Amino acid sequence: MTFSRIDESTSLQLTRDLAEAAVRGINGSVADIVASFEADLGEYLALDPDLKQEFPRGETARIYGTALGDALTRELDLTWQILSDDYGTDLVVADSTGEKYTAPLIVVDSRFDDDETGKLTAFIDRFLA
């Protein structure tokens, strides 16, 4: 498992996604972003199954995940990095030792597969502990 710096194109994508998050009102502290996501997830889960198929899940997860990762970098002194391991590569936020890290875009995206809200909150609570 190795960590490396993000490249310029990844940095530019993060900047664009943070701008989109700001336009959508997705910003603030980790707690603010998680609460906003949980509310939006509740609305998504209540949708008719046909409407769920039309929901921009990937884009929404990317925007929320980027905003969450950015908040984690501010609050915990983490940095955006690329994690490479036997399973592939992922965009993560990590501390300088690589001992504490998470892949916020993946964490947010996987919450859309849950049957209820609250699991992102529980994950963040454990991560921050």
Coordinates of C-alpha atoms in Angstrom, one line a residue:
M1 CA 0.0 0.0 0.0
T2 CA 1.5 3.3 -1.1
F3 CA 0.3 6.9 -1.0
S4 CA 1.3 9.5 -3.6
R5 CA 0.4 13.1 -4.3
I6 CA -2.5 13.9 -6.5
D7 CA -1.7 15.1 -10.0
E8 CA -2.8 18.5 -11.5
S9 CA -5.8 17.1 -13.3
T10 CA -7.1 15.5 -10.1
S11 CA -6.5 18.8 -8.3
L12 CA -8.5 20.7 -10.9
Q13 CA -11.4 18.3 -10.8
L14 CA -11.5 18.7 -7.0
T15 CA -11.6 22.4 -7.4
R16 CA -14.4 22.2 -10.0
D17 CA -16.4 19.8 -7.7
L18 CA -15.9 22.1 -4.7
A19 CA -17.2 25.0 -6.7
E20 CA -20.3 22.9 -7.7
A21 CA -20.7 21.9 -4.0
A22 CA -20.7 25.6 -3.0
V23 CA -23.3 26.5 -5.6
R24 CA -25.5 23.7 -4.2
G25 CA -24.9 24.9 -0.6
I26 CA -22.9 21.8 0.3
N27 CA -20.1 23.3 2.4
G28 CA -19.1 24.0 6.0
S29 CA -18.0 21.6 8.6
V30 CA -17.8 17.8 8.4
A31 CA -21.0 17.7 10.6
D32 CA -22.8 20.2 8.3
I33 CA -22.0 18.2 5.1
V34 CA -22.9 14.9 6.7
A35 CA -26.2 16.3 7.9
S36 CA -27.0 17.8 4.5
F37 CA -26.2 14.5 2.8
E38 CA -28.3 12.5 5.3
A39 CA -31.3 14.8 4.5
D40 CA -30.8 14.4 0.7
L41 CA -30.3 10.6 1.1
G42 CA -33.6 10.4 3.0
E43 CA -35.3 12.1 0.0
Y44 CA -33.6 9.8 -2.4
L45 CA -34.6 6.7 -0.4
A46 CA -38.3 7.9 -0.4
L47 CA -38.3 8.1 -4.2
D48 CA -40.3 5.8 -6.4
P49 CA -38.0 3.1 -7.8
D50 CA -38.4 4.5 -11.4
L51 CA -37.3 7.9 -10.2
K52 CA -34.3 6.5 -8.4
Q53 CA -33.0 5.3 -11.7
E54 CA -33.1 8.8 -13.0
F55 CA -31.4 10.3 -10.0
P56 CA -27.8 11.5 -10.6
R57 CA -26.3 9.3 -8.0
G58 CA -22.7 9.3 -9.3
E59 CA -22.6 13.1 -9.6
T60 CA -24.2 13.6 -6.3
A61 CA -21.8 11.2 -4.6
R62 CA -18.8 12.9 -6.2
I63 CA -19.9 16.4 -5.1
Y64 CA -20.7 15.4 -1.6
G65 CA -17.6 13.2 -1.3
T66 CA -15.4 16.0 -2.5
A67 CA -17.0 18.4 0.0
L68 CA -16.7 15.9 2.8
G69 CA -13.0 15.2 1.9
D70 CA -12.3 18.9 1.8
A71 CA -13.9 19.4 5.2
L72 CA -11.8 16.5 6.6
T73 CA -8.6 18.1 5.3
R74 CA -9.4 21.3 7.0
E75 CA -10.6 19.8 10.3
L76 CA -8.1 17.0 10.7
D77 CA -5.0 18.2 8.8
L78 CA -5.3 15.5 6.2
T79 CA -4.3 15.8 2.5
W80 CA -5.8 14.5 -0.7
Q81 CA -3.7 11.6 -1.9
I82 CA -3.8 8.6 -4.2
L83 CA -3.7 5.3 -2.5
S84 CA -2.4 2.3 -4.5
D85 CA -2.8 -1.2 -3.3
D86 CA -3.5 -4.7 -4.5
Y87 CA -7.1 -3.7 -5.2
G88 CA -6.3 -0.7 -7.4
T89 CA -6.1 3.1 -6.8
D90 CA -8.4 5.4 -4.9
L91 CA -8.6 9.0 -4.2
V92 CA -8.3 9.4 -0.4
V93 CA -7.7 11.9 2.4
A94 CA -4.9 10.8 4.6
D95 CA -2.7 11.9 7.5
S96 CA 1.0 12.3 7.0
T97 CA 1.8 8.8 8.2
G98 CA -0.9 7.0 6.1
E99 CA -2.3 5.5 9.3
K100 CA -5.6 7.4 9.2
Y101 CA -7.3 7.7 5.8
T102 CA -10.6 7.3 4.1
A103 CA -11.9 7.5 0.5
P104 CA -14.8 10.0 0.9
L105 CA -16.2 9.6 -2.6
I106 CA -16.5 5.9 -2.2
V107 CA -17.9 6.2 1.4
V108 CA -20.6 8.6 0.2
D109 CA -21.4 6.6 -2.9
S110 CA -21.9 3.4 -1.0
R111 CA -24.5 5.0 1.3
F112 CA -26.9 5.0 -1.7
D113 CA -27.1 1.2 -1.3
D114 CA -28.2 1.5 2.3
D115 CA -31.9 1.1 3.2
E116 CA -31.8 3.9 5.7
T117 CA -30.1 7.1 6.6
G118 CA -27.6 7.5 9.4
K119 CA -24.8 5.2 8.2
L120 CA -22.6 8.1 7.0
T121 CA -23.1 9.7 10.3
A122 CA -22.0 6.5 12.1
F123 CA -19.0 6.1 9.8
I124 CA -17.8 9.7 10.4
D125 CA -18.3 9.4 14.1
R126 CA -16.0 6.3 14.2
F127 CA -13.5 7.9 11.8
L128 CA -13.3 11.0 14.0
A129 CA -13.0 9.1 17.3

